[in-house]
Rosetta silent file (secondary structure, phi, psi, omega in degrees, C-alpha in Angstrom):
SEQUENCE: MSGQDIVDYSKLPDAELAVLLTGGDQAAFTEIYDRHWKLIYVHVYKMLRDEEDAKDIVQEVFGNLWIRAESIKNNTNIAGLLYTAARNKVFDLIERNKVRSDYIGEIASFISGTGNDQVDTIDEKRIIEILEREIQKLPPKMREIFELSRKENLSHKEIAAKLNISEQTVKKQVQNALKAIKPKLNDMGIGIAILLLMR
SCORE:     score description
SCORE:     0.000 S_00000001
   1 L     0.000  126.725 -177.370   97.196   86.875  141.916 S_00000001
   2 L   -67.553  134.510  178.609   98.445   84.144  144.232 S_00000001
   3 L    76.091   13.347 -175.980  101.551   82.374  142.998 S_00000001
   4 H   -58.963  -33.342 -174.117  102.068   84.940  140.267 S_00000001
   5 H   -71.451  -13.337  179.943  105.830   84.948  140.799 S_00000001
   6 H  -102.351   -0.743  178.447  106.146   81.286  139.772 S_00000001
   7 L   -84.660  127.658  176.557  104.137   81.594  136.553 S_00000001
   8 L   -91.777   93.188 -174.530  106.271   81.775  133.403 S_00000001
   9 H   -64.079  -26.202 -178.276  104.122   84.135  131.367 S_00000001
  10 H   -66.518  -18.857 -179.443  106.402   83.866  128.349 S_00000001
  11 H   -95.161   -6.176 -178.621  105.277   80.265  127.895 S_00000001
  12 L   -82.466  139.724  175.984  101.554   81.036  128.039 S_00000001
  13 L   -70.918  161.278 -179.476   99.600   81.288  124.766 S_00000001
  14 H   -54.531  -38.848 -177.034   97.844   84.535  123.922 S_00000001
  15 H   -60.243  -41.835  178.804   94.460   83.032  124.771 S_00000001
  16 H   -71.002  -38.111  177.189   95.490   82.346  128.377 S_00000001
  17 H   -62.099  -38.051  179.807   97.136   85.742  128.690 S_00000001
  18 H   -62.525  -41.940  178.714   93.889   87.341  127.493 S_00000001
  19 H   -62.588  -45.239  178.949   91.936   85.559  130.236 S_00000001
  20 H   -63.768  -37.571 -179.337   94.444   86.724  132.851 S_00000001
  21 H   -62.122  -39.864 -179.679   94.336   90.232  131.405 S_00000001
  22 H   -62.496  -22.775  178.182   90.574   90.476  131.886 S_00000001
  23 L   -91.135    7.657  176.793   91.230   89.866  135.569 S_00000001
  24 L    82.827   23.026 -179.942   93.624   92.808  135.759 S_00000001
  25 L   -77.030  106.801 -176.263   96.832   90.776  135.692 S_00000001
  26 H   -67.984  -31.625  179.083   99.514   93.335  134.971 S_00000001
  27 H   -66.953  -35.235  177.363  102.170   90.693  134.291 S_00000001
  28 H   -66.847  -40.623  177.596   99.938   89.225  131.581 S_00000001
  29 H   -62.220  -44.275 -179.950   99.566   92.679  130.056 S_00000001
  30 H   -59.968  -40.932  179.401  103.342   93.195  130.126 S_00000001
  31 H   -66.539  -41.830  177.562  103.879   89.884  128.342 S_00000001
  32 H   -61.188  -43.361  178.964  101.290   90.773  125.688 S_00000001
  33 H   -61.047  -51.175 -178.208  102.994   94.136  125.200 S_00000001
  34 H   -61.037  -34.131 -175.883  106.475   92.606  124.942 S_00000001
  35 H   -75.846  -32.390 -169.390  105.200   89.954  122.550 S_00000001
  36 H  -118.531  -15.927 -170.027  103.331   92.206  120.146 S_00000001
  37 H   -62.349  -39.448 -174.849  104.437   95.844  120.368 S_00000001
  38 H   -64.708  -44.207 -179.227  107.323   95.625  117.883 S_00000001
  39 H   -64.967  -41.738  178.216  105.267   94.041  115.105 S_00000001
  40 H   -63.651  -44.119  179.999  102.448   96.532  115.596 S_00000001
  41 H   -60.547  -46.107 -178.349  104.934   99.414  115.605 S_00000001
  42 H   -58.406  -45.256 -178.739  106.660   98.222  112.412 S_00000001
  43 H   -67.185  -42.583  179.875  103.377   97.992  110.513 S_00000001
  44 H   -65.245  -40.817  179.429  102.110  101.344  111.766 S_00000001
  45 H   -63.228  -39.436  178.575  105.422  103.005  110.930 S_00000001
  46 H   -59.547  -33.478 -179.301  105.315  101.581  107.395 S_00000001
  47 H   -78.479  -41.886 -171.588  101.959  103.276  106.945 S_00000001
  48 H   -94.813  -25.579 -176.504  102.722  106.617  108.549 S_00000001
  49 L    55.899   32.063 -179.502  106.467  107.033  107.908 S_00000001
  50 L  -142.436  114.957 -175.404  106.595  109.022  111.113 S_00000001
  51 H   -60.773  -45.328 -175.936  108.265  107.628  114.247 S_00000001
  52 H   -66.023  -44.528  177.964  106.468  109.849  116.726 S_00000001
  53 H   -63.214  -40.604  179.951  103.005  109.240  115.280 S_00000001
  54 H   -63.840  -44.805  178.680  103.699  105.510  115.109 S_00000001
  55 H   -62.530  -42.023 -179.889  104.888  105.430  118.730 S_00000001
  56 H   -60.732  -43.203 -178.996  101.878  107.456  119.844 S_00000001
  57 H   -65.576  -44.512 -179.999   99.489  105.050  118.135 S_00000001
  58 H   -60.940  -45.275  179.404  101.178  101.976  119.588 S_00000001
  59 H   -62.823  -39.990  179.922  101.116  103.442  123.088 S_00000001
  60 H   -66.874  -40.845  179.587   97.467  104.416  122.696 S_00000001
  61 H   -60.613  -48.292 -178.450   96.521  100.967  121.396 S_00000001
  62 H   -73.189  -33.315  176.236   98.150   99.185  124.339 S_00000001
  63 H   -61.743  -43.451  178.949   96.932  101.798  126.805 S_00000001
  64 H   -66.959  -34.193  178.016   93.374  101.219  125.656 S_00000001
  65 H   -60.075  -43.373 -179.472   93.906   97.457  125.873 S_00000001
  66 H   -69.816  -44.555 -178.205   94.775   97.795  129.555 S_00000001
  67 H   -61.253  -38.210 -175.653   92.017  100.294  130.319 S_00000001
  68 L  -102.399   19.283 -175.451   89.380   98.114  128.659 S_00000001
  69 H   -54.431  -40.172 -176.223   90.825   94.768  129.759 S_00000001
  70 H   -63.980  -24.006 -176.209   87.718   93.795  131.710 S_00000001
  71 H   -90.792   -1.259  179.618   85.556   94.079  128.594 S_00000001
  72 L   -66.797  130.354 -177.199   87.654   91.679  126.489 S_00000001
  73 L   -80.844  158.382  176.321   85.479   88.743  125.463 S_00000001
  74 L   -60.785  147.124  178.110   86.393   85.110  125.876 S_00000001
  75 L    64.733   19.446  177.017   88.366   83.563  123.008 S_00000001
  76 L   -68.192  134.611  175.369   89.399   87.009  121.760 S_00000001
  77 L   -81.862  103.976 -175.359   92.293   86.920  119.316 S_00000001
  78 H   -60.686  -43.457  179.663   94.652   89.398  120.996 S_00000001
  79 H   -60.406  -45.218  178.922   96.831   89.818  117.898 S_00000001
  80 H   -63.658  -39.583  178.711   93.755   90.517  115.770 S_00000001
  81 H   -61.541  -43.272 -179.300   92.398   92.909  118.380 S_00000001
  82 H   -67.874  -43.845  178.151   95.665   94.870  118.405 S_00000001
  83 H   -60.212  -45.792 -178.449   95.925   94.946  114.599 S_00000001
  84 H   -62.611  -43.565  179.609   92.337   96.129  114.282 S_00000001
  85 H   -62.974  -42.937  178.976   92.833   98.826  116.915 S_00000001
  86 H   -64.506  -43.353  178.707   96.043  100.031  115.226 S_00000001
  87 H   -57.673  -45.790 -178.008   94.346  100.007  111.819 S_00000001
  88 H   -66.713  -34.651  177.328   91.472  102.090  113.124 S_00000001
  89 H   -65.406  -38.898  178.056   93.833  104.606  114.740 S_00000001
  90 H   -66.554  -42.073  176.438   95.603  105.049  111.408 S_00000001
  91 H   -57.713  -40.805  179.747   92.241  105.514  109.676 S_00000001
  92 H   -60.798  -40.642  178.049   91.422  108.181  112.263 S_00000001
  93 H   -63.483  -43.623  179.613   94.633  110.012  111.375 S_00000001
  94 H   -60.951  -45.033 -177.097   93.819  109.823  107.678 S_00000001
  95 H   -66.391  -21.660  175.844   90.322  111.114  108.278 S_00000001
  96 L   -93.657   12.206  175.830   91.796  114.062  110.147 S_00000001
  97 L    60.544   33.206  177.394   93.975  114.710  107.088 S_00000001
  98 L   -97.192   -5.825  179.771   97.211  114.110  108.940 S_00000001
  99 L  -125.516  135.812 -179.983   98.377  111.438  106.512 S_00000001
 100 L   -65.091  144.862 -175.977   98.907  111.914  102.779 S_00000001
 101 H   -65.724  -19.404 -178.076   96.467  110.057  100.586 S_00000001
 102 H   -75.114    0.588  173.953   99.256  108.310   98.682 S_00000001
 103 H   -91.886   -2.106 -176.449   99.760  106.034  101.674 S_00000001
 104 H   -58.424  -41.945  179.248   96.334  104.455  101.189 S_00000001
 105 H   -60.543  -40.261  179.671   97.821  101.648   99.093 S_00000001
 106 H   -68.173  -34.809  177.533  100.351  100.843  101.793 S_00000001
 107 H   -63.426  -42.001  178.672   97.608  100.804  104.393 S_00000001
 108 H   -63.762  -39.161  178.409   95.707   98.281  102.290 S_00000001
 109 H   -62.841  -39.609  177.581   98.863   96.178  101.980 S_00000001
 110 H   -60.134  -44.764 -178.571   99.186   96.254  105.765 S_00000001
 111 H   -64.577  -50.064 -176.646   95.620   95.052  106.159 S_00000001
 112 H   -69.664  -27.584 -177.112   95.873   92.257  103.601 S_00000001
 113 H   -77.714  -13.037 -178.025   99.316   91.245  104.806 S_00000001
 114 L   -80.257  -18.415  176.296   98.214   90.504  108.360 S_00000001
 115 L    89.791  146.100 -177.610   96.221   87.472  107.303 S_00000001
 116 L   -64.966  -23.960 -177.539   92.608   86.500  107.835 S_00000001
 117 L   -80.613   -9.103 -177.819   93.425   84.665  111.054 S_00000001
 118 L  -113.677  -19.925 -175.650   94.700   87.806  112.739 S_00000001
 119 L  -126.171  142.041  176.559   92.436   90.591  111.573 S_00000001
 120 L   -63.867  174.204  178.167   88.688   90.925  111.500 S_00000001
 121 L   -53.259  136.280 -179.219   86.914   91.475  108.198 S_00000001
 122 L   -56.112  132.884  179.570   88.324   94.525  106.429 S_00000001
 123 L   -79.888   79.964 -174.653   86.285   97.582  107.255 S_00000001
 124 H   -61.450  -33.413 -177.494   85.540   98.352  103.619 S_00000001
 125 H   -58.510  -43.390 -177.974   83.141  101.133  104.519 S_00000001
 126 H   -70.221  -37.764  178.528   85.878  103.233  106.086 S_00000001
 127 H   -64.282  -43.515 -179.705   88.301  102.622  103.228 S_00000001
 128 H   -64.088  -34.975  176.857   85.656  103.603  100.708 S_00000001
 129 H   -61.657  -39.558  178.270   84.970  106.763  102.695 S_00000001
 130 H   -64.484  -46.646 -178.640   88.643  107.666  102.351 S_00000001
 131 H   -68.627  -28.029  177.561   88.611  106.984   98.625 S_00000001
 132 H   -59.183  -33.277  178.442   85.385  108.917   98.257 S_00000001
 133 H   -65.899  -31.066  176.836   87.365  112.005   99.170 S_00000001
 134 H   -66.327  -36.458  177.167   89.621  111.310   96.187 S_00000001
 135 H   -64.140  -40.716 -178.203   86.535  111.380   93.967 S_00000001
 136 H   -65.811  -17.612  179.366   85.539  114.709   95.488 S_00000001
 137 L   -82.594  -11.214  179.610   88.914  116.121   94.423 S_00000001
 138 L   -65.996  154.229  174.145   88.125  115.544   90.744 S_00000001
 139 L   -55.682  145.166 -173.247   87.167  118.577   88.622 S_00000001
 140 H   -48.862  -50.272 -177.310   83.399  119.230   89.018 S_00000001
 141 H   -66.059  -42.396  178.660   82.289  118.113   85.544 S_00000001
 142 H   -61.980  -43.313  179.490   84.529  115.028   85.596 S_00000001
 143 H   -62.244  -42.711 -179.880   83.256  114.122   89.049 S_00000001
 144 H   -61.031  -45.844 -179.555   79.632  114.516   87.946 S_00000001
 145 H   -65.399  -43.239 -179.022   80.147  112.250   84.927 S_00000001
 146 H   -62.050  -43.976 -179.056   82.065  109.691   86.942 S_00000001
 147 H   -68.072  -35.974  176.189   79.400  109.514   89.645 S_00000001
 148 H   -63.972  -37.250 -178.172   76.611  109.166   87.071 S_00000001
 149 H   -74.012  -48.581 -170.884   78.552  106.309   85.517 S_00000001
 150 H   -94.773  -24.026 -177.916   79.708  104.422   88.610 S_00000001
 151 L  -102.329  -36.260  179.696   77.095  105.293   91.218 S_00000001
 152 L  -100.055   -1.029  176.011   73.908  105.673   89.180 S_00000001
 153 L    57.634   32.756  177.262   74.965  103.037   86.655 S_00000001
 154 L   -80.912  145.802  176.573   74.072  105.202   83.669 S_00000001
 155 L   -75.326  165.467  177.014   75.502  104.263   80.282 S_00000001
 156 H   -59.361  -37.758  179.844   77.726  106.681   78.377 S_00000001
 157 H   -65.149  -42.415 -179.940   74.819  107.289   76.024 S_00000001
 158 H   -66.760  -39.739  178.701   72.444  108.101   78.894 S_00000001
 159 H   -66.072  -42.534  179.728   74.970  110.450   80.502 S_00000001
 160 H   -59.195  -42.709  179.454   75.596  112.195   77.183 S_00000001
 161 H   -68.069  -41.159 -177.767   71.863  112.775   76.742 S_00000001
 162 H   -64.453  -39.364 -175.491   71.393  113.899   80.331 S_00000001
 163 H  -101.707   -0.349  178.955   74.256  116.427   80.195 S_00000001
 164 L    58.936   47.750  176.168   73.882  117.338   76.521 S_00000001
 165 L  -132.632  172.049 -177.626   77.438  116.354   75.616 S_00000001
 166 L   -79.198  154.905  177.275   78.914  113.763   73.258 S_00000001
 167 H   -62.179  -34.527  179.667   79.407  110.121   74.208 S_00000001
 168 H   -62.986  -39.188  177.722   83.083  110.514   73.352 S_00000001
 169 H   -64.166  -42.235  178.397   83.382  113.298   75.925 S_00000001
 170 H   -60.119  -48.950 -178.848   81.712  111.096   78.533 S_00000001
 171 H   -58.523  -44.964 -178.349   84.048  108.200   77.756 S_00000001
 172 H   -64.637  -41.140 -178.720   87.129  110.422   77.960 S_00000001
 173 H   -67.085  -39.427  177.986   86.065  111.990   81.253 S_00000001
 174 H   -64.595  -43.079  178.846   85.376  108.593   82.834 S_00000001
 175 H   -61.559  -43.267  179.661   88.776  107.338   81.665 S_00000001
 176 H   -64.795  -38.076  178.546   90.507  110.417   83.069 S_00000001
 177 H   -64.199  -43.862  179.217   88.704  110.007   86.384 S_00000001
 178 H   -62.837  -39.405  178.090   89.781  106.387   86.617 S_00000001
 179 H   -62.024  -35.348 -179.166   93.380  107.356   85.842 S_00000001
 180 H   -75.099  -33.925 -173.068   93.265  109.858   88.687 S_00000001
 181 H   -91.981  -35.605 -172.817   91.682  107.511   91.212 S_00000001
 182 H   -55.934  -37.079  177.218   93.186  104.107   90.415 S_00000001
 183 H   -57.224  -28.571  179.634   96.627  104.872   91.900 S_00000001
 184 H   -71.905  -16.503  179.471   94.848  105.318   95.224 S_00000001
 185 H   -94.579    7.823 -176.434   93.621  101.745   94.885 S_00000001
 186 L   -52.010  121.380  179.087   97.148  100.426   94.531 S_00000001
 187 L    61.672   20.474 -173.528   97.302   96.959   96.126 S_00000001
 188 L   -85.048  -15.575  177.894   93.936   97.531   97.720 S_00000001
 189 L   104.685  138.834 -173.319   92.298   94.335   96.563 S_00000001
 190 H   -63.189  -33.319 -178.185   89.825   93.604   93.819 S_00000001
 191 H   -58.817  -45.852 -178.565   86.814   93.534   96.141 S_00000001
 192 H   -70.839  -38.634  178.357   87.204   97.174   97.133 S_00000001
 193 H   -58.986  -44.173  179.734   88.072   98.209   93.569 S_00000001
 194 H   -63.494  -45.663 -178.801   84.860   96.623   92.336 S_00000001
 195 H   -56.576  -42.529 -174.032   82.806   98.234   95.063 S_00000001
 196 H   -84.219  -42.110 -168.600   84.115  101.680   94.256 S_00000001
 197 H  -106.462  -24.882 -169.841   84.703  101.666   90.517 S_00000001
 198 H  -104.207   -1.719 -179.247   82.719   98.896   88.889 S_00000001
 199 L   -82.648    0.000    0.000   79.272   99.358   90.355 S_00000001
């Protein structure tokens, strides 16, 4: 880029850096990295509690940003793009069972804490898929009753008749299932809780 050495990239807003980045401007990429890597790393580390995994994710996120620079759309929110990419990488780790499920609440806090102006709409489908695995860990009978209650919307009376057990047993099993699952929803937001537990 002609005149690149006289441009003070540190004074350019993210939007202008993004435009330069799409043109393969390495100095713009370096400025984006310097500006955002620490915040992304801190959030990823809070979720994973593992320095090496956090560093790997940050490097991969920025590496992919450079590799795919040409495909970045106009008016892209670079901070939001980086947060979303980091979030998805952490989800990938969870789905490969490399992260303990008790970090799910912290992951949700990370998502909600970034603000609507920086992150795209929460990918509820992926979060629910993670929590679905917690349901699958319930004892078979408890899981069956819980799914009849929350997924098929059957009343306790209908479940009792269907499974030939007492309504009290149904109620107790649903309560026990909720006690087992709700900690995984810690700080996750009422919308997701409703989607998973109240339907």
